[in-house]
Amino acid sequence: MDPDLARHLRSSSTYLLRRRGRMNRMRVFGILACVALVPFLLQPAWAQAPFYEGKTITIVIGATGGSLNVSARIVARHLGKHIPGNPAVIVQNMTGAAHLVATNHVFNVAKPDGLTLLAANPNVGIAQLSKVDAVRFDVRKLEWIGSSGADGVALTIRADLPYKTFEEVRNADRELVVGTTGPGSNAHDFPLLLKEFAGAKFKLVSGYPANADILLAIERKEVDVWTAFASTVRPAVERGVVRPLVRGRVAAKGFEHLPVDEELAVSPIGKAIMGIRAAPQAIGRGIAAPPGTPQERVAILREALAKVLKDPALLADGEKAQIEFQHIPGEEVLKNFSALLDQPPEVLKEMVKYIKFGN
């Protein structure tokens, strides 16, 4: 073979081998680079750049006292550590118009950025249903994160009285005096509906400033019947001061065996109105973000709420405060609000006679 041709062929072969080697190395490097990126691509968006890192979440609540305020503060104390980025969480009390000021603020003023939440009073749904003038919101458009629990309502009677069942109350030989804080409260509306639609022999006496005053009247035997949240009446039940007779739709621990008020109604309209009254209790201590909050942040907050409500530290704080925590998903909260607001005209016409927005 011609020497020059041989050298050319050897040179060409060497070139091709080197080029092939470079191409193979590039392929390997490309594959390795792709493999290295896979874990990052599979991680959720917040893992790449936690939105909440270094930020503060504000929980707005329309009260300065009561179980709703206490429970919101307990949730705030523990929520941040369950959110990627570990944000600070604070509570802002914004009182006025029985929680309407706070609800209006979160709905209309707060930025929908996932940094403002509402610890909602579920009775704002009654305000919307009743077309209260101050309502500037639609609860169905809020982004419901969930609820930290629902506390059942229980009607109790003085333990020294002979009536041990609701049927005996129906057939009592006299009207039983019911102490209430006024229309719009559980102490008033719950026994009122049992009187109107279930035949209870009750005489309602309003004007007591708070549940503590009704309990004092019970102990003085000035009042026969007292209705409040199960967590409120429980200590008096345990002391033997009162005996529980009827409960609401939500079955609080230890009160499950009691008859439900809606089942005692003797007319369909009565049962429907009792159902309206029961809806806020089933919703419980709802937490919401403003309309338009990015869905990925809503998802982060929902997951965090579900986790924190199983946190042993939160549950221990709840036990000290005598508040039972349970997780109610945001979808269920919205479903209950939607059902509450979907009432036929004939029910609404009767409802306004018995259910007033208030406490």
XYZ file of C-alpha atoms in Angstrom:
359
model
C 0.000 0.000 0.000
C 1.147 3.475 -0.720
C 2.788 4.863 2.468
C 0.977 8.183 2.242
C -2.383 6.439 1.914
C -1.595 4.205 4.875
C -0.734 7.227 7.030
C -3.948 8.936 5.952
C -6.064 5.919 6.836
C -4.361 5.559 10.236
C -4.897 9.249 10.918
C -8.558 9.057 9.876
C -9.153 5.998 12.054
C -7.575 7.696 15.050
C -9.703 10.789 14.468
C -12.890 8.752 14.222
C -12.073 6.805 17.374
C -11.339 9.994 19.302
C -14.525 11.632 18.027
C -16.573 8.571 18.945
C -15.000 8.600 22.386
C -15.869 12.257 22.885
C -19.442 11.635 21.747
C -19.794 8.683 24.112
C -18.447 10.751 26.981
C -20.918 13.530 26.136
C -23.761 11.031 26.129
C -22.673 9.677 29.510
C -22.353 13.168 30.963
C -25.789 14.058 29.546
C -27.375 10.977 31.063
C -25.721 11.632 34.420
C -26.899 15.240 34.364
C -30.475 14.143 33.668
C -30.323 11.566 36.453
C -29.026 14.204 38.843
C -31.936 16.509 37.981
C -34.652 13.888 38.479
C -34.958 14.248 42.294
C -35.313 18.015 41.953
C -37.929 17.694 39.225
C -39.922 15.242 41.309
C -39.930 17.444 44.410
C -42.952 19.733 45.003
C -42.665 23.401 44.190
C -42.279 24.467 47.825
C -39.184 22.213 48.219
C -37.395 24.088 45.458
C -38.021 27.500 47.010
C -40.206 27.529 50.168
C -42.602 30.450 49.786
C -43.235 30.639 53.531
C -39.589 30.819 54.595
C -38.985 34.001 56.585
C -42.643 35.056 56.379
C -45.441 35.531 58.925
C -48.961 34.131 58.688
C -51.671 36.155 60.441
C -54.815 34.433 61.703
C -57.628 36.982 62.032
C -60.382 36.287 64.550
C -63.426 38.355 65.425
C -63.380 37.747 69.187
C -61.072 38.301 72.140
C -62.371 35.471 74.301
C -64.151 32.143 74.142
C -63.211 28.727 72.796
C -62.857 29.987 69.210
C -60.166 32.458 70.258
C -58.382 29.957 72.500
C -58.393 27.215 69.865
C -57.088 29.610 67.186
C -54.181 30.576 69.427
C -53.337 26.945 70.124
C -53.346 26.163 66.400
C -51.195 29.242 65.714
C -48.673 28.125 68.335
C -47.964 24.853 66.535
C -48.922 25.358 62.870
C -45.708 26.934 61.562
C -43.499 23.904 62.112
C -45.744 21.861 59.809
C -45.397 24.335 56.915
C -42.315 24.170 54.640
C -40.190 27.192 55.480
C -41.352 27.224 59.123
C -43.099 30.636 59.056
C -44.120 32.542 62.166
C -47.855 32.414 62.906
C -49.605 35.144 64.895
C -53.207 35.907 65.867
C -54.888 39.276 65.264
C -58.145 39.992 67.087
C -60.499 42.113 64.969
C -63.765 42.464 66.844
C -67.046 43.962 65.716
C -70.527 43.020 64.499
C -70.363 39.465 65.861
C -67.391 38.418 63.679
C -68.660 40.175 60.539
C -65.898 42.809 60.635
C -63.198 40.122 60.653
C -64.910 38.082 57.938
C -65.446 41.130 55.713
C -61.785 42.087 56.153
C -60.388 38.713 55.112
C -62.819 38.443 52.197
C -62.387 41.969 50.795
C -59.189 43.548 52.121
C -56.591 40.888 52.914
C -54.201 39.965 50.101
C -54.905 36.498 48.677
C -51.288 35.427 49.116
C -51.651 32.675 51.706
C -50.375 34.879 54.538
C -53.763 35.864 56.009
C -56.246 33.360 57.393
C -59.641 33.701 59.055
C -60.575 31.777 62.187
C -64.244 31.854 61.284
C -67.288 31.867 63.483
C -69.571 29.427 61.624
C -72.594 31.561 62.459
C -71.520 34.016 59.753
C -73.248 31.534 57.441
C -76.498 32.290 59.278
C -75.816 36.000 58.770
C -75.457 35.458 55.027
C -78.564 33.265 54.899
C -80.522 35.908 56.825
C -79.263 38.668 54.500
C -77.824 40.751 57.341
C -76.967 44.224 55.988
C -73.345 44.171 57.181
C -72.471 41.006 55.235
C -69.947 41.758 52.482
C -68.858 38.201 51.748
C -69.930 34.842 50.383
C -68.686 31.973 52.555
C -68.802 29.669 49.525
C -66.061 31.708 47.829
C -63.591 31.573 50.701
C -60.783 29.020 50.385
C -61.564 26.702 53.279
C -58.414 25.193 54.740
C -60.409 23.018 57.116
C -61.787 23.063 60.633
C -60.005 22.335 63.903
C -63.058 20.596 65.325
C -66.751 20.812 66.058
C -68.149 20.998 69.577
C -71.552 19.467 70.150
C -74.410 21.278 71.870
C -76.160 19.735 74.870
C -79.380 20.665 76.664
C -79.189 19.905 80.371
C -81.629 19.937 83.266
C -81.077 20.371 86.990
C -80.042 17.029 88.417
C -82.437 17.300 91.373
C -85.494 17.452 89.088
C -87.313 14.168 88.343
C -87.271 14.429 84.527
C -84.824 11.899 83.093
C -85.948 11.778 79.444
C -87.178 14.287 76.897
C -90.549 12.522 76.806
C -90.930 13.289 80.496
C -90.117 16.936 79.760
C -92.890 16.947 77.146
C -95.296 15.662 79.782
C -94.012 17.775 82.676
C -96.603 19.059 85.136
C -95.259 22.614 84.804
C -93.255 24.823 82.472
C -89.535 24.427 83.007
C -87.593 27.693 83.228
C -84.814 27.965 80.643
C -82.024 30.474 81.224
C -80.640 32.074 78.036
C -78.224 34.788 76.977
C -80.630 35.918 74.266
C -81.606 35.147 70.659
C -78.784 33.956 68.435
C -77.119 31.891 71.154
C -77.192 28.139 71.674
C -78.609 28.800 75.134
C -81.661 30.411 73.505
C -82.239 28.977 70.033
C -81.762 25.294 70.863
C -84.467 25.120 73.582
C -86.709 27.549 71.664
C -86.904 25.157 68.710
C -87.563 22.204 71.010
C -90.428 24.189 72.518
C -91.900 25.240 69.169
C -91.395 22.052 67.163
C -90.966 19.192 69.641
C -93.498 20.019 72.355
C -91.107 20.791 75.222
C -92.747 22.596 78.150
C -90.239 25.427 78.362
C -90.425 29.031 79.506
C -87.438 30.976 78.177
C -85.967 33.709 80.370
C -83.381 35.818 78.536
C -80.936 38.410 79.753
C -78.216 36.383 81.457
C -74.844 37.933 80.535
C -72.995 34.645 80.065
C -73.158 30.900 80.565
C -71.504 31.265 83.958
C -74.476 33.340 85.113
C -76.951 30.712 83.914
C -75.020 28.014 85.763
C -75.110 30.121 88.927
C -78.897 30.449 88.520
C -79.112 26.662 88.081
C -77.209 26.150 91.341
C -79.552 28.603 93.071
C -82.516 26.676 91.612
C -83.822 29.786 89.879
C -83.476 28.088 86.491
C -84.277 24.518 85.456
C -82.694 24.125 82.014
C -79.366 25.211 80.519
C -78.016 24.683 76.988
C -74.430 25.266 75.868
C -71.539 23.568 74.119
C -70.824 20.133 75.540
C -67.360 21.254 76.645
C -68.989 24.091 78.607
C -71.594 22.004 80.437
C -69.332 18.973 80.997
C -67.807 20.154 84.317
C -71.300 20.788 85.734
C -72.421 17.348 84.521
C -69.402 15.722 86.173
C -70.148 17.560 89.438
C -73.721 16.286 89.373
C -75.255 19.761 89.065
C -77.055 19.090 85.774
C -78.098 16.049 83.749
C -77.854 16.044 79.913
C -81.114 15.260 78.087
C -80.771 16.203 74.399
C -77.841 16.874 72.068
C -77.335 18.534 68.720
C -76.195 16.874 65.508
C -72.536 16.775 66.567
C -71.969 13.974 69.060
C -69.489 15.169 71.671
C -67.598 12.542 73.629
C -69.739 11.190 76.452
C -72.963 12.584 74.983
C -73.372 10.175 72.059
C -76.271 8.290 73.678
C -78.564 11.321 73.898
C -81.456 11.868 71.457
C -80.775 14.411 68.681
C -83.014 17.482 68.613
C -83.786 17.162 64.872
C -85.137 13.651 65.450
C -87.555 14.972 68.084
C -89.238 17.462 65.728
C -92.875 16.656 64.982
C -93.052 18.500 61.630
C -90.876 18.649 58.491
C -90.546 22.434 58.747
C -89.407 22.105 62.345
C -86.801 19.531 61.422
C -85.545 21.752 58.584
C -85.165 24.771 60.878
C -83.378 22.670 63.480
C -81.080 21.534 60.676
C -80.231 25.150 59.857
C -79.391 25.788 63.485
C -77.257 22.627 63.567
C -75.196 23.416 60.463
C -72.770 25.897 62.084
C -72.035 23.428 64.877
C -71.188 20.736 62.299
C -68.810 23.191 60.603
C -67.112 24.039 63.858
C -63.951 26.122 64.079
C -63.344 26.723 60.373
C -60.166 28.282 58.990
C -60.222 30.025 55.610
C -58.010 31.978 53.221
C -59.245 34.846 51.020
C -60.778 34.082 47.618
C -58.131 33.847 44.916
C -55.385 32.435 47.124
C -53.068 30.339 44.903
C -54.143 26.717 44.981
C -50.641 25.410 45.683
C -50.561 27.494 48.887
C -54.064 26.364 49.816
C -52.839 22.771 49.428
C -49.806 23.455 51.635
C -52.000 24.994 54.353
C -54.525 22.156 54.187
C -51.800 19.574 54.607
C -50.263 21.529 57.484
C -53.608 21.831 59.298
C -54.233 18.093 58.969
C -50.791 17.412 60.448
C -50.926 19.916 63.289
C -54.261 18.567 64.524
C -52.481 15.261 65.194
C -49.510 16.943 66.864
C -49.138 15.627 70.462
C -48.046 19.077 71.648
C -51.215 20.693 70.262
C -53.416 17.940 71.697
C -51.800 18.410 75.106
C -52.519 22.146 74.980
C -56.092 21.356 73.958
C -56.549 19.042 76.916
C -55.338 21.750 79.292
C -57.814 24.203 77.751
C -60.607 21.566 77.694
C -60.886 21.862 73.901
C -61.197 18.759 71.744
C -59.421 18.992 68.402
C -60.323 16.994 65.321
C -59.579 17.506 61.643
C -62.480 18.388 59.350
C -61.313 18.762 55.709
C -61.857 22.032 53.882
C -64.030 20.322 51.286
C -66.420 19.188 54.015
C -66.582 22.672 55.537
C -67.524 24.122 52.136
C -70.098 21.368 51.603
C -71.782 22.180 54.935
C -71.856 25.918 54.218
C -73.318 25.281 50.759
C -76.038 23.048 52.217
C -76.835 25.679 54.859
C -77.361 28.361 52.214
C -79.479 26.151 49.951
C -82.890 26.537 51.604
C -86.347 26.644 49.991
C -88.345 29.891 50.383
C -90.923 28.355 52.724
C -88.202 27.297 55.171
C -86.520 30.711 55.063
C -89.850 32.400 55.757
C -90.278 30.401 58.968
C -86.610 30.419 59.930
C -86.446 34.181 60.490
C -89.059 33.834 63.222
C -86.848 31.569 65.303
C -83.192 31.944 64.339
C -81.496 35.298 64.690
C -77.891 36.030 63.825
C -75.927 36.942 66.910
C -73.551 35.114 69.215
